[in-house]
Amino acid sequence: MSPPPTRIGYLGPPGSFAHEAVRGLPGEHVAAASVAAALAAVRAGEVDAALVPFENSIEGSVAGTLDELGELSAAPLHIAAEVLLSVHFALLGRPGTTLDSVTTVATHPHAEAQCRVWLAAHLPGAEVVLAASTSTAARDVAAGRYDAAVGSPAAKAVYGLAVLQPDVADSPGAVTRFVLVRRPGPPPAPTGADRTTLVLYERDDHPGVLLEMLTEFALRGVNLTRLESRPTGAGLGRYCFSLDCDGHLADARVGEALVALRRICAEVRFCGSYPRADGAQAFVRPGVADADFAAAQGWLASLRTLGQ
Amino acid sequence: MSPPPTRIGYLGPPGSFAHEAVRGLPGEHVAAASVAAALAAVRAGEVDAALVPFENSIEGSVAGTLDELGELSAAPLHIAAEVLLSVHFALLGRPGTTLDSVTTVATHPHAEAQCRVWLAAHLPGAEVVLAASTSTAARDVAAGRYDAAVGSPAAKAVYGLAVLQPDVADSPGAVTRFVLVRRPGPPPAPTGADRTTLVLYERDDHPGVLLEMLTEFALRGVNLTRLESRPTGAGLGRYCFSLDCDGHLADARVGEALVALRRICAEVRFCGSYPRADGAQAFVRPGVADADFAAAQGWLASLRTLGQ
Amino acid sequence: MSPPPTRIGYLGPPGSFAHEAVRGLPGEHVAAASVAAALAAVRAGEVDAALVPFENSIEGSVAGTLDELGELSAAPLHIAAEVLLSVHFALLGRPGTTLDSVTTVATHPHAEAQCRVWLAAHLPGAEVVLAASTSTAARDVAAGRYDAAVGSPAAKAVYGLAVLQPDVADSPGAVTRFVLVRRPGPPPAPTGADRTTLVLYERDDHPGVLLEMLTEFALRGVNLTRLESRPTGAGLGRYCFSLDCDGHLADARVGEALVALRRICAEVRFCGSYPRADGAQAFVRPGVADADFAAAQGWLASLRTLGQ
Amino acid sequence: MSPPPTRIGYLGPPGSFAHEAVRGLPGEHVAAASVAAALAAVRAGEVDAALVPFENSIEGSVAGTLDELGELSAAPLHIAAEVLLSVHFALLGRPGTTLDSVTTVATHPHAEAQCRVWLAAHLPGAEVVLAASTSTAARDVAAGRYDAAVGSPAAKAVYGLAVLQPDVADSPGAVTRFVLVRRPGPPPAPTGADRTTLVLYERDDHPGVLLEMLTEFALRGVNLTRLESRPTGAGLGRYCFSLDCDGHLADARVGEALVALRRICAEVRFCGSYPRADGAQAFVRPGVADADFAAAQGWLASLRTLGQ
């Protein structure tokens, strides 16, 4: 893997979940106002990389991140690493605030969606105000604009708030996957526990194209771990596909699948091969290991030149 | 189709895009505070149906609507109709407001995403505040809380606002698809230009299950028009699939595909067969028309009893 | 199963392997001069059924039998049962004949192919003459026309011959599968260990039609146990497909596959569902048992009428 | 293509259809007693090549030729060219013979199968005797052993016979495909109108293996023109697959399919890439031309080293 970046953007302001996640990465951490701003700073070379949320086990994918990575009119970006963060939503207020005095609660729409039942049950009379991020909401609470915020416990120290209630998520155990995004460069070396992210654009919108794409993976024993359709902007019913698969572009089975997709798709946007945060080794079924490809290709080369 | 509902909820408050879309439906229109609230009112029998946003040609699916329809622990709901609305975002302000005096702009996150470039170019200094809906934003502008709102031109009349700028979307031509959701009942009669919405839960998370599901559609000539993965909440990498296909559950090819999916999936949530708003007739390739199924089934029945 | 036929034709003359195989079937046994003659007698009602060779574990299928069953211009015939016979080739001669005095050996081309190495090694100077059947060859030896015949040990008693050498096959363990063919009628009841024989004619000769046919079986968990292409007579490269699958046309998974094939093929010739001679129970994977189909069809029927 | 062989074996004796076919090939023509003998002479280096029948549009494949080419325990052989011959069956007799004096007719089993109806109609009382080849039959007629032979009109001159009836085939228009077989060597250069012959052995006898093999061809747009199952000799229900596909092993799409088959099969026996006798250019669909593979592989190579 290339040397660790020294300036890393993250979805701020400080006290966000992204801030909590970026702490494990060495370097200087620079808050950005939005995912778009964080990735624009990477593209412009203002930071070496940016850590942005990619998907959440409850709320699903972060559309803005997916769309920025797949946008064909923008410079390509690659994922170089991923970070998993267990998400604990706390209700934060200024010190001294009591639950029954809360009349306004600010938070990000994703957090609101994950704590809706708790808020309705415990703060039925409070107005819920949406904010650009949970840390913006905490900052606004510190500034006295709202009574409470739903956000990361990390925001407590940043903004001098108190935790009014520690775990207010409707479903415990939520996990957010963040990805470290940088400008393209030689990929990190394969580890045996890698993931590859792609965005595929269909050549035509005929029935069966997605089936054909999936078959290219399946035949080569490449397991998909995520598949999302996203609108291309060309009209309802026109989609591209954002996906993750097991393995690394240096693996023979992944490389041949990429070649196949490149042949059948209008466009393949490669978004990086990188180590899985959970370290799970890819299952490589018999016949698709690098050695199997090498042996078969050697056989073919000999047939082509010598006839046997 | 069943008699038209007389009380129809919609994602309010008045002046929202949903409000604009619901105007074409006969009956009394009742604003709801959120998609969840609108659908809860349907489940509770407080309204006969609700019109909620389903997907947008730029922003993609509305996660909250998809998740409500697919939620296995809640009572099933069916889509009975769909409405397409061309979305025109206007910048609205109190009468007399000029562009260069705008310092705060409120809007819904989806609208913000679709007008981001315009806002950055024309109101570079303005703070963008997120709101629960574009009509909430318009209401807050009318109340003097913010200077301007990005929302539906329909909000102009409802809140006594002026249009400061008529079309502020970064990409013109956006379309939102709304769906009319009601409690389950006998489906509307097939029209030849129908759509069916399903949510599929895999039996196991083994490679190739999605491929198998798609093959069940493809073999019977049933065209998919939308496919989304959504987290099931059981952890990262655990998804269900929300999809639309051409055709009606009364069609033989769709019915047999449903039977196959029911056999191979852990759960199939049927979310309705209903007329397409664009009236596009399904393409039925040779061999999969109702008459083809009937002839082949007649042949089998005769073989089974008479041997020929 | 229908009452056992009382007159059964077989590929004669007496002393043939078919004669050996037919002995296990109750009724009167009638020798026919050829497979075609045996099946013509069934079609004409002169016999109730005929036992004819279908395939051999060394030589492969018996083209004449396959083509007679698949011939679209002739009346359909059904297989009602199968018989497996271990084939032991003996060298037969008139009593007193010694190996070194043999200068001519008569036999059927299939037997010749299976004993070619033995004959070349042990009777290098002998002329090998082809005959219409191994029993014809034995009869001709008895008549003094040739010195020896390769055929069934059963021919010994029929023609008063001696066994010069008991096992002259190049590969021991050959098995021939015979089928009992009759005019179409209600199929025998399913036993759980059944086989179904079909001949499929493609609608067009486009790439992928065979793939589509095989997918119809695979998706429903129906295992193919034999697949042969046979020329249709319409020119080189024009084939139909003769195949066996596990299961019975009364099984839901087989029935639905038959309906699908009937829809996509130009012609499906059903050639019978009948008990396997080896009694091997079909493996029925989860999701394709009759109960799975019944449950899923009940669910669909309820959805279609009640909406849930 | 390599220099033309100078000694070419063929399935004799002189006057056979193979003799008729071999006349178009420059070199010395050497009759062999059987397909096995012709191919053994190639393996032993006694001839440079051999022309043997491969399939007939009426009778199907020649099992002996298929099995010799696929036999894993024997040295590999490659097809270097193919010859198509329109087959006209003549009834031959000694000069002066009249139809109504014919009481015995000799011929090869394949010829007998193709003229059965004519013989039954016009020579109902004649005994039909099987011979090792149609030219053997003609030779035996010349020797006075039988009254007439069904065979190639070419046998007339060779054996001094008369044509009693010129066209006695039940279906006119039969074509036999002969293949020129030699020891392995560098394959002939691709012409754009090539064919490749393979024999595939399954790794396990599980459902769906054949489906997987066919999918490897279909995904890469490689059209199959022949597919035969042949018993492996390991018992009933154990098969290998003999097939022809469009294209040449030097073509990228064929090469990648070969690599895939080699990975998933227990054994792949390559039996040659050679020009089609009919000169039909392979249809190469968009995305699978050599240039498509080269472009996609160049893209992958750049991604792997530079990241873009």
PDB file of C-alpha atoms in Angstrom, chain A residues 34 36 55-61 63-64 67-68 84 108-109 116 127-133 139-140 145-146 171-173 175-177 205-208 210-212 214-215 218 222-239 241 244, chain B residues 34 36 55-61 63-64 67-68 84 108-109 116 127-133 139-140 145-146 171-173 175-177 205-208 210-212 214-215 218 222-239 241 244:
ATOM      1  CA  SER A  34     -20.244  17.900   2.849  1.00  0.00           C
ATOM      2  CA  ALA A  36     -19.175  16.625  -2.144  1.00  0.00           C
ATOM      3  CA  GLU A  55     -23.352   2.736   3.622  1.00  0.00           C
ATOM      4  CA  ASN A  56     -25.121   2.046   6.852  1.00  0.00           C
ATOM      5  CA  SER A  57     -26.560  -1.265   7.966  1.00  0.00           C
ATOM      6  CA  ILE A  58     -29.936   0.352   8.666  1.00  0.00           C
ATOM      7  CA  GLU A  59     -30.265   3.268   6.276  1.00  0.00           C
ATOM      8  CA  GLY A  60     -28.486   1.758   3.296  1.00  0.00           C
ATOM      9  CA  SER A  61     -26.128   3.488   0.936  1.00  0.00           C
ATOM     10  CA  ALA A  63     -26.450   8.232  -2.319  1.00  0.00           C
ATOM     11  CA  GLY A  64     -24.178  11.274  -2.503  1.00  0.00           C
ATOM     12  CA  ASP A  67     -22.990   9.224  -7.118  1.00  0.00           C
ATOM     13  CA  GLU A  68     -19.739  11.163  -6.666  1.00  0.00           C
ATOM     14  CA  LEU A  84     -16.328   0.177  10.009  1.00  0.00           C
ATOM     15  CA  HIS A 108     -29.354  14.635  10.176  1.00  0.00           C
ATOM     16  CA  PRO A 109     -32.087  12.911   8.171  1.00  0.00           C
ATOM     17  CA  ARG A 116     -37.804   8.023  14.881  1.00  0.00           C
ATOM     18  CA  GLU A 127     -40.255  19.469  16.892  1.00  0.00           C
ATOM     19  CA  VAL A 128     -37.623  17.563  14.911  1.00  0.00           C
ATOM     20  CA  VAL A 129     -35.449  19.811  12.747  1.00  0.00           C
ATOM     21  CA  LEU A 130     -33.223  18.403  10.014  1.00  0.00           C
ATOM     22  CA  ALA A 131     -29.586  19.444   9.789  1.00  0.00           C
ATOM     23  CA  ALA A 132     -26.797  18.925   7.280  1.00  0.00           C
ATOM     24  CA  SER A 133     -24.986  16.626   9.697  1.00  0.00           C
ATOM     25  CA  ARG A 139     -23.065  22.803  17.184  1.00  0.00           C
ATOM     26  CA  ASP A 140     -26.445  24.496  16.813  1.00  0.00           C
ATOM     27  CA  ARG A 145     -30.531  27.405  18.538  1.00  0.00           C
ATOM     28  CA  TYR A 146     -32.149  24.070  19.478  1.00  0.00           C
ATOM     29  CA  SER A 171     -32.459  -0.790  16.365  1.00  0.00           C
ATOM     30  CA  PRO A 172     -29.219  -1.302  18.247  1.00  0.00           C
ATOM     31  CA  GLY A 173     -26.131  -2.568  16.440  1.00  0.00           C
ATOM     32  CA  VAL A 175     -22.751  -0.103  11.665  1.00  0.00           C
ATOM     33  CA  THR A 176     -21.564   2.521   9.190  1.00  0.00           C
ATOM     34  CA  ARG A 177     -18.971   1.738   6.580  1.00  0.00           C
ATOM     35  CA  ASP A 205     -31.510  -0.898 -21.610  1.00  0.00           C
ATOM     36  CA  HIS A 206     -32.603  -4.322 -22.878  1.00  0.00           C
ATOM     37  CA  PRO A 207     -33.918  -7.063 -20.599  1.00  0.00           C
ATOM     38  CA  GLY A 208     -31.214  -9.302 -19.334  1.00  0.00           C
ATOM     39  CA  LEU A 210     -27.974  -7.028 -15.537  1.00  0.00           C
ATOM     40  CA  LEU A 211     -28.325 -10.800 -15.680  1.00  0.00           C
ATOM     41  CA  GLU A 212     -25.400 -10.932 -18.095  1.00  0.00           C
ATOM     42  CA  LEU A 214     -23.998 -10.911 -12.812  1.00  0.00           C
ATOM     43  CA  THR A 215     -23.242 -14.045 -14.789  1.00  0.00           C
ATOM     44  CA  ALA A 218     -20.766 -15.860 -11.021  1.00  0.00           C
ATOM     45  CA  VAL A 222     -16.460 -13.750  -7.791  1.00  0.00           C
ATOM     46  CA  ASN A 223     -18.909 -13.066  -4.971  1.00  0.00           C
ATOM     47  CA  LEU A 224     -20.864  -9.813  -4.933  1.00  0.00           C
ATOM     48  CA  THR A 225     -21.231  -8.242  -1.493  1.00  0.00           C
ATOM     49  CA  ARG A 226     -23.278  -5.190  -2.495  1.00  0.00           C
ATOM     50  CA  LEU A 227     -25.349  -4.203  -5.520  1.00  0.00           C
ATOM     51  CA  GLU A 228     -27.187  -0.910  -5.898  1.00  0.00           C
ATOM     52  CA  SER A 229     -28.932   0.624  -8.831  1.00  0.00           C
ATOM     53  CA  ARG A 230     -28.615   4.382  -9.114  1.00  0.00           C
ATOM     54  CA  PRO A 231     -30.350   6.651 -11.595  1.00  0.00           C
ATOM     55  CA  THR A 232     -28.067   7.952 -14.321  1.00  0.00           C
ATOM     56  CA  GLY A 233     -30.046  11.169 -14.525  1.00  0.00           C
ATOM     57  CA  ALA A 234     -31.137  10.327 -18.057  1.00  0.00           C
ATOM     58  CA  GLY A 235     -34.729   9.647 -17.016  1.00  0.00           C
ATOM     59  CA  LEU A 236     -36.842   7.326 -14.860  1.00  0.00           C
ATOM     60  CA  GLY A 237     -35.890   3.721 -15.450  1.00  0.00           C
ATOM     61  CA  ARG A 238     -32.332   4.511 -16.565  1.00  0.00           C
ATOM     62  CA  TYR A 239     -29.862   3.165 -14.020  1.00  0.00           C
ATOM     63  CA  PHE A 241     -25.113  -0.218 -10.974  1.00  0.00           C
ATOM     64  CA  ASP A 244     -18.725  -4.356  -4.381  1.00  0.00           C
TER      65      ASP A 244
ATOM     66  CA  SER B  34     -43.970  12.386   6.722  1.00  0.00           C
ATOM     67  CA  ALA B  36     -44.200   7.182   7.586  1.00  0.00           C
ATOM     68  CA  GLU B  55     -38.334   7.547  -6.861  1.00  0.00           C
ATOM     69  CA  ASN B  56     -36.870  10.499  -8.679  1.00  0.00           C
ATOM     70  CA  SER B  57     -35.009  10.425 -11.967  1.00  0.00           C
ATOM     71  CA  ILE B  58     -32.080  12.303 -10.428  1.00  0.00           C
ATOM     72  CA  GLU B  59     -31.965  11.387  -6.762  1.00  0.00           C
ATOM     73  CA  GLY B  60     -33.080   7.791  -7.019  1.00  0.00           C
ATOM     74  CA  SER B  61     -35.433   5.941  -4.741  1.00  0.00           C
ATOM     75  CA  ALA B  63     -35.583   4.980   0.945  1.00  0.00           C
ATOM     76  CA  GLY B  64     -38.317   5.616   3.496  1.00  0.00           C
ATOM     77  CA  ASP B  67     -38.573   0.418   3.476  1.00  0.00           C
ATOM     78  CA  GLU B  68     -42.134   1.000   4.652  1.00  0.00           C
ATOM     79  CA  LEU B  84     -45.505  10.972 -12.675  1.00  0.00           C
ATOM     80  CA  HIS B 108     -35.451  19.372   1.580  1.00  0.00           C
ATOM     81  CA  PRO B 109     -32.215  17.360   1.221  1.00  0.00           C
ATOM     82  CA  ARG B 116     -26.552  22.430  -5.414  1.00  0.00           C
ATOM     83  CA  GLU B 127     -26.433  29.335   4.211  1.00  0.00           C
ATOM     84  CA  VAL B 128     -28.440  26.309   3.069  1.00  0.00           C
ATOM     85  CA  VAL B 129     -30.706  24.892   5.781  1.00  0.00           C
ATOM     86  CA  LEU B 130     -32.295  21.469   5.437  1.00  0.00           C
ATOM     87  CA  ALA B 131     -35.989  21.023   6.079  1.00  0.00           C
ATOM     88  CA  ALA B 132     -38.323  18.070   6.396  1.00  0.00           C
ATOM     89  CA  SER B 133     -39.988  18.961   3.089  1.00  0.00           C
ATOM     90  CA  ARG B 139     -43.858  27.786   5.192  1.00  0.00           C
ATOM     91  CA  ASP B 140     -40.804  28.762   7.223  1.00  0.00           C
ATOM     92  CA  ARG B 145     -37.549  32.268   9.536  1.00  0.00           C
ATOM     93  CA  TYR B 146     -35.448  32.045   6.331  1.00  0.00           C
ATOM     94  CA  SER B 171     -30.392  19.219 -14.535  1.00  0.00           C
ATOM     95  CA  PRO B 172     -33.694  20.087 -16.137  1.00  0.00           C
ATOM     96  CA  GLY B 173     -36.250  17.396 -16.829  1.00  0.00           C
ATOM     97  CA  VAL B 175     -39.387  13.483 -12.907  1.00  0.00           C
ATOM     98  CA  THR B 176     -40.702  12.136  -9.627  1.00  0.00           C
ATOM     99  CA  ARG B 177     -42.806   9.022  -9.531  1.00  0.00           C
ATOM    100  CA  ASP B 205     -26.701 -15.082   1.468  1.00  0.00           C
ATOM    101  CA  HIS B 206     -24.885 -17.424  -0.936  1.00  0.00           C
ATOM    102  CA  PRO B 207     -23.357 -16.250  -4.206  1.00  0.00           C
ATOM    103  CA  GLY B 208     -25.749 -16.443  -7.070  1.00  0.00           C
ATOM    104  CA  LEU B 210     -29.755 -12.743  -7.018  1.00  0.00           C
ATOM    105  CA  LEU B 211     -28.726 -14.295 -10.318  1.00  0.00           C
ATOM    106  CA  GLU B 212     -31.260 -17.048  -9.758  1.00  0.00           C
ATOM    107  CA  LEU B 214     -33.264 -12.538 -12.117  1.00  0.00           C
ATOM    108  CA  THR B 215     -33.194 -15.705 -14.192  1.00  0.00           C
ATOM    109  CA  ALA B 218     -35.743 -13.461 -17.683  1.00  0.00           C
ATOM    110  CA  VAL B 222     -40.718 -10.514 -17.631  1.00  0.00           C
ATOM    111  CA  ASN B 223     -38.779  -7.254 -17.940  1.00  0.00           C
ATOM    112  CA  LEU B 224     -37.475  -5.571 -14.797  1.00  0.00           C
ATOM    113  CA  THR B 225     -37.792  -1.799 -14.807  1.00  0.00           C
ATOM    114  CA  ARG B 226     -36.224  -1.108 -11.397  1.00  0.00           C
ATOM    115  CA  LEU B 227     -34.010  -3.057  -8.994  1.00  0.00           C
ATOM    116  CA  GLU B 228     -32.761  -1.757  -5.667  1.00  0.00           C
ATOM    117  CA  SER B 229     -31.005  -3.476  -2.844  1.00  0.00           C
ATOM    118  CA  ARG B 230     -31.964  -2.288   0.605  1.00  0.00           C
ATOM    119  CA  PRO B 231     -30.392  -3.302   3.914  1.00  0.00           C
ATOM    120  CA  THR B 232     -32.551  -5.639   5.955  1.00  0.00           C
ATOM    121  CA  GLY B 233     -31.185  -4.171   9.173  1.00  0.00           C
ATOM    122  CA  ALA B 234     -29.557  -7.501  10.041  1.00  0.00           C
ATOM    123  CA  GLY B 235     -26.038  -6.178   9.404  1.00  0.00           C
ATOM    124  CA  LEU B 236     -23.833  -4.797   6.649  1.00  0.00           C
ATOM    125  CA  GLY B 237     -24.021  -6.927   3.552  1.00  0.00           C
ATOM    126  CA  ARG B 238     -27.527  -8.263   4.310  1.00  0.00           C
ATOM    127  CA  TYR B 239     -29.948  -6.947   1.733  1.00  0.00           C
ATOM    128  CA  PHE B 241     -34.339  -6.420  -3.141  1.00  0.00           C
ATOM    129  CA  ASP B 244     -40.597  -3.314 -10.367  1.00  0.00           C
TER     130      ASP B 244
END
